[in-house]
Amino acid sequence: DAGVIQSPRHEVTEMGQEVTLRCKPISGHNSLFWYRQTMMRGLELLIYFNNNVPIDDSGMPEDRFSAKMPNASFSTLKIQPSEPRDSAVYFCASRAGYLGSNSPLHFGNGTRLTVT
Amino acid sequence: DAKTTQPTSMDCAEGRAANLPCNHSTISGNEYVYWYRQIHSQGPQYIIHGLKNNETNEMASLIITEDRKSSTLILPHATLRDTAVYYCIVTEYGNKLVFGAGTILRVKS
């Protein structure tokens, strides 16, 4: 089991550029989550998918952020245009089970985004 | 989801048991207690969860009081690699975990 795979591990970009973060969930998991972590705000849930369908995107900060899950093995989080306040570590997580189950989340090791 | 209260930080001697407390006095009957930890520069890692009964796995034990208003995570023989931030989360549905500030556990030799 390779775990949740995120790429890139580090991303440095200039303000105004488009940034795309990628996630491959654990095979067989049908829920996928995007979290953001900063010193000021801690870990925040941005959006989650179940069976490739977005269920709750209430944590997405603004229209500059978008997330897609075109198939069960891939998801992207895009920021366009990026701003310095978007600098954070972005985590992807996945889990098995139906929507209301209590199976645990498995997190990737994150993408550290720096916007200058 | 019920709110949780954890100490900001704790120290533990290597090889001793680490007992991390969590208060969740407003927990409802359908809410589970989850514990995750985050080692520096890594993603959060699931440790254990429970509803009413005490639980044990290869990583830790979870002791939940009879009134369910508090719980304790026990790492039986702490090692330096257990130094991390430990999060106690109470939720009915595992799909919306809300992470608080957690407890910084420092294991010292």
GROMACS .gro file of C-alpha atoms in nm:
model
  225
    1ASP     CA    1   0.000   0.000   0.000
    2ALA     CA    2   0.167   0.319  -0.123
    3GLY     CA    3  -0.050   0.548   0.082
    4VAL     CA    4  -0.190   0.880  -0.036
    5ILE     CA    5   0.049   1.037  -0.283
    6GLN     CA    6   0.071   1.412  -0.327
    7SER     CA    7   0.272   1.611  -0.577
    8PRO     CA    8   0.468   1.824  -0.582
    9ARG     CA    9   0.612   1.816  -0.230
   10HIS     CA   10   0.717   2.177  -0.255
   11GLU     CA   11   0.594   2.452  -0.484
   12VAL     CA   12   0.725   2.805  -0.502
   13THR     CA   13   0.544   3.045  -0.730
   14GLU     CA   14   0.493   3.413  -0.785
   15MET     CA   15   0.179   3.599  -0.700
   16GLY     CA   16  -0.073   3.585  -0.983
   17GLN     CA   17   0.041   3.250  -1.118
   18GLU     CA   18  -0.178   2.944  -1.141
   19VAL     CA   19  -0.092   2.659  -0.905
   20THR     CA   20  -0.213   2.299  -0.937
   21LEU     CA   21  -0.172   2.050  -0.657
   22ARG     CA   22  -0.224   1.681  -0.724
   23CYS     CA   23  -0.339   1.386  -0.519
   24LYS     CA   24  -0.365   1.013  -0.575
   25PRO     CA   25  -0.579   0.848  -0.307
   26ILE     CA   26  -0.533   0.497  -0.175
   27SER     CA   27  -0.676   0.245  -0.418
   28GLY     CA   28  -1.027   0.141  -0.321
   29HIS     CA   29  -1.094   0.448  -0.108
   30ASN     CA   30  -1.405   0.633  -0.219
   31SER     CA   31  -1.380   0.956  -0.021
   32LEU     CA   32  -1.117   1.224  -0.073
   33PHE     CA   33  -1.046   1.532   0.133
   34TRP     CA   34  -0.838   1.848   0.085
   35TYR     CA   35  -0.709   2.026   0.396
   36ARG     CA   36  -0.493   2.334   0.439
   37GLN     CA   37  -0.262   2.399   0.734
   38THR     CA   38  -0.118   2.731   0.846
   39MET     CA   39   0.032   2.844   1.174
   40MET     CA   40  -0.248   3.094   1.226
   41ARG     CA   41  -0.548   2.879   1.141
   42GLY     CA   42  -0.428   2.523   1.195
   43LEU     CA   43  -0.578   2.243   0.984
   44GLU     CA   44  -0.885   2.347   0.785
   45LEU     CA   45  -1.106   2.125   0.571
   46LEU     CA   46  -1.145   2.282   0.228
   47ILE     CA   47  -1.354   2.030   0.035
   48TYR     CA   48  -1.436   1.663   0.024
   49PHE     CA   49  -1.557   1.422  -0.241
   50ASN     CA   50  -1.745   1.095  -0.221
   51ASN     CA   51  -1.742   0.865  -0.525
   52ASN     CA   52  -1.580   1.150  -0.722
   53VAL     CA   53  -1.867   1.391  -0.647
   54PRO     CA   54  -1.801   1.706  -0.440
   55ILE     CA   55  -2.010   1.680  -0.124
   56ASP     CA   56  -1.910   1.984   0.078
   57ASP     CA   57  -1.700   2.274  -0.049
   58SER     CA   58  -1.797   2.520   0.223
   59GLY     CA   59  -1.436   2.542   0.337
   60MET     CA   60  -1.304   2.664   0.005
   61PRO     CA   61  -1.186   3.016   0.081
   62GLU     CA   62  -1.293   3.192  -0.239
   63ASP     CA   63  -1.351   3.156  -0.609
   64ARG     CA   64  -0.980   3.147  -0.680
   65PHE     CA   65  -0.980   2.792  -0.542
   66SER     CA   66  -1.126   2.500  -0.733
   67ALA     CA   67  -1.101   2.124  -0.693
   68LYS     CA   68  -1.180   1.840  -0.927
   69MET     CA   69  -1.188   1.463  -0.909
   70PRO     CA   70  -1.216   1.332  -1.265
   71ASN     CA   71  -1.181   0.970  -1.156
   72ALA     CA   72  -1.139   0.757  -0.848
   73SER     CA   73  -0.761   0.770  -0.856
   74PHE     CA   74  -0.686   1.139  -0.907
   75SER     CA   75  -0.778   1.480  -0.774
   76THR     CA   76  -0.649   1.832  -0.824
   77LEU     CA   77  -0.670   2.151  -0.623
   78LYS     CA   78  -0.613   2.461  -0.831
   79ILE     CA   79  -0.549   2.817  -0.721
   80GLN     CA   80  -0.581   3.085  -0.988
   81PRO     CA   81  -0.452   3.348  -0.939
   82SER     CA   82  -0.238   3.267  -0.638
   83GLU     CA   83  -0.171   3.519  -0.361
   84PRO     CA   84   0.090   3.529  -0.082
   85ARG     CA   85  -0.179   3.451   0.178
   86ASP     CA   86  -0.234   3.117   0.007
   87SER     CA   87   0.106   3.004   0.135
   88ALA     CA   88   0.042   2.694   0.346
   89VAL     CA   89   0.080   2.319   0.354
   90TYR     CA   90  -0.199   2.148   0.161
   91PHE     CA   91  -0.291   1.794   0.261
   92CYS     CA   92  -0.494   1.539   0.075
   93ALA     CA   93  -0.657   1.250   0.260
   94SER     CA   94  -0.867   0.952   0.161
   95ARG     CA   95  -1.077   0.689   0.331
   96ALA     CA   96  -1.291   0.388   0.257
   97GLY     CA   97  -1.652   0.332   0.348
   98TYR     CA   98  -1.985   0.497   0.288
   99LEU     CA   99  -2.043   0.867   0.346
  100GLY     CA  100  -2.148   0.847   0.708
  101SER     CA  101  -1.908   0.577   0.818
  102ASN     CA  102  -1.637   0.616   1.078
  103SER     CA  103  -1.345   0.466   0.896
  104PRO     CA  104  -1.028   0.670   0.953
  105LEU     CA  105  -0.871   0.921   0.719
  106HIS     CA  106  -0.531   0.849   0.567
  107PHE     CA  107  -0.329   1.160   0.492
  108GLY     CA  108  -0.056   1.226   0.242
  109ASN     CA  109   0.258   1.415   0.338
  110GLY     CA  110   0.135   1.739   0.192
  111THR     CA  111   0.244   2.002  -0.057
  112ARG     CA  112   0.419   2.303   0.090
  113LEU     CA  113   0.313   2.604  -0.119
  114THR     CA  114   0.500   2.932  -0.105
  115VAL     CA  115   0.363   3.227  -0.300
  116THR     CA  116   0.600   3.522  -0.325
  117ASP     CA  117  -1.968   1.846   1.675
  118ALA     CA  118  -1.876   1.864   2.041
  119LYS     CA  119  -1.589   2.088   2.142
  120THR     CA  120  -1.276   1.934   2.291
  121THR     CA  121  -1.026   2.071   2.540
  122GLN     CA  122  -0.667   1.945   2.553
  123PRO     CA  123  -0.359   2.065   2.738
  124THR     CA  124  -0.130   2.274   2.522
  125SER     CA  125   0.176   2.061   2.589
  126MET     CA  126   0.307   1.767   2.790
  127ASP     CA  127   0.641   1.604   2.854
  128CYS     CA  128   0.705   1.234   2.896
  129ALA     CA  129   1.017   1.033   2.973
  130GLU     CA  130   1.122   0.783   2.711
  131GLY     CA  131   1.002   0.434   2.797
  132ARG     CA  132   0.728   0.557   3.026
  133ALA     CA  133   0.357   0.565   2.950
  134ALA     CA  134   0.225   0.886   2.800
  135ASN     CA  135  -0.128   0.971   2.913
  136LEU     CA  136  -0.294   1.242   2.706
  137PRO     CA  137  -0.625   1.375   2.840
  138CYS     CA  138  -0.914   1.521   2.646
  139ASN     CA  139  -1.232   1.680   2.778
  140HIS     CA  140  -1.549   1.667   2.570
  141SER     CA  141  -1.827   1.744   2.817
  142THR     CA  142  -2.087   1.825   2.550
  143ILE     CA  143  -2.044   1.500   2.357
  144SER     CA  144  -2.367   1.352   2.226
  145GLY     CA  145  -2.465   0.988   2.218
  146ASN     CA  146  -2.376   0.930   1.853
  147GLU     CA  147  -2.041   1.104   1.855
  148TYR     CA  148  -1.715   0.914   1.838
  149VAL     CA  149  -1.383   1.014   1.992
  150TYR     CA  150  -1.094   1.009   1.744
  151TRP     CA  151  -0.724   1.057   1.804
  152TYR     CA  152  -0.477   1.158   1.537
  153ARG     CA  153  -0.119   1.275   1.565
  154GLN     CA  154   0.105   1.483   1.346
  155ILE     CA  155   0.478   1.438   1.347
  156HIS     CA  156   0.676   1.734   1.221
  157SER     CA  157   0.659   1.782   0.842
  158GLN     CA  158   0.422   1.489   0.795
  159GLY     CA  159   0.050   1.452   0.742
  160PRO     CA  160  -0.176   1.363   1.035
  161GLN     CA  161  -0.177   0.996   1.126
  162TYR     CA  162  -0.478   0.808   1.259
  163ILE     CA  163  -0.422   0.646   1.597
  164ILE     CA  164  -0.750   0.512   1.737
  165HIS     CA  165  -1.118   0.588   1.782
  166GLY     CA  166  -1.404   0.473   2.004
  167LEU     CA  167  -1.765   0.534   2.099
  168LYS     CA  168  -1.823   0.402   2.450
  169ASN     CA  169  -1.594   0.112   2.524
  170ASN     CA  170  -1.223   0.129   2.582
  171GLU     CA  171  -1.022   0.045   2.272
  172THR     CA  172  -0.672  -0.087   2.216
  173ASN     CA  173  -0.465  -0.137   1.904
  174GLU     CA  174  -0.099  -0.177   1.823
  175MET     CA  175  -0.032   0.193   1.871
  176ALA     CA  176  -0.228   0.296   2.177
  177SER     CA  177  -0.518   0.251   2.415
  178LEU     CA  178  -0.820   0.476   2.444
  179ILE     CA  179  -0.995   0.502   2.778
  180ILE     CA  180  -1.337   0.672   2.773
  181THR     CA  181  -1.505   0.759   3.102
  182GLU     CA  182  -1.843   0.608   3.174
  183ASP     CA  183  -2.022   0.941   3.128
  184ARG     CA  184  -1.821   0.990   2.805
  185LYS     CA  185  -1.730   1.345   2.901
  186SER     CA  186  -1.359   1.282   2.889
  187SER     CA  187  -1.107   1.037   2.752
  188THR     CA  188  -0.739   0.951   2.777
  189LEU     CA  189  -0.506   0.832   2.507
  190ILE     CA  190  -0.233   0.607   2.642
  191LEU     CA  191   0.094   0.536   2.463
  192PRO     CA  192   0.223   0.250   2.679
  193HIS     CA  193   0.596   0.288   2.619
  194ALA     CA  194   0.671   0.625   2.465
  195THR     CA  195   0.971   0.660   2.236
  196LEU     CA  196   1.140   0.969   2.094
  197ARG     CA  197   0.954   0.903   1.768
  198ASP     CA  198   0.624   0.961   1.949
  199THR     CA  199   0.707   1.331   1.983
  200ALA     CA  200   0.423   1.496   1.791
  201VAL     CA  201   0.106   1.703   1.814
  202TYR     CA  202  -0.186   1.486   1.928
  203TYR     CA  203  -0.538   1.580   1.826
  204CYS     CA  204  -0.854   1.467   2.003
  205ILE     CA  205  -1.162   1.506   1.779
  206VAL     CA  206  -1.523   1.436   1.857
  207THR     CA  207  -1.761   1.388   1.568
  208GLU     CA  208  -2.064   1.186   1.465
  209TYR     CA  209  -1.948   1.147   1.109
  210GLY     CA  210  -1.593   1.061   1.019
  211ASN     CA  211  -1.610   1.266   0.702
  212LYS     CA  212  -1.586   1.608   0.866
  213LEU     CA  213  -1.299   1.601   1.109
  214VAL     CA  214  -1.236   1.941   1.266
  215PHE     CA  215  -0.884   1.969   1.407
  216GLY     CA  216  -0.815   2.192   1.706
  217ALA     CA  217  -0.478   2.300   1.838
  218GLY     CA  218  -0.399   1.962   1.994
  219THR     CA  219  -0.142   1.869   2.258
  220ILE     CA  220   0.230   1.892   2.185
  221LEU     CA  221   0.384   1.580   2.336
  222ARG     CA  222   0.759   1.593   2.390
  223VAL     CA  223   0.923   1.261   2.473
  224LYS     CA  224   1.259   1.314   2.638
  225SER     CA  225   1.548   1.075   2.689
   0.00000   0.00000   0.00000
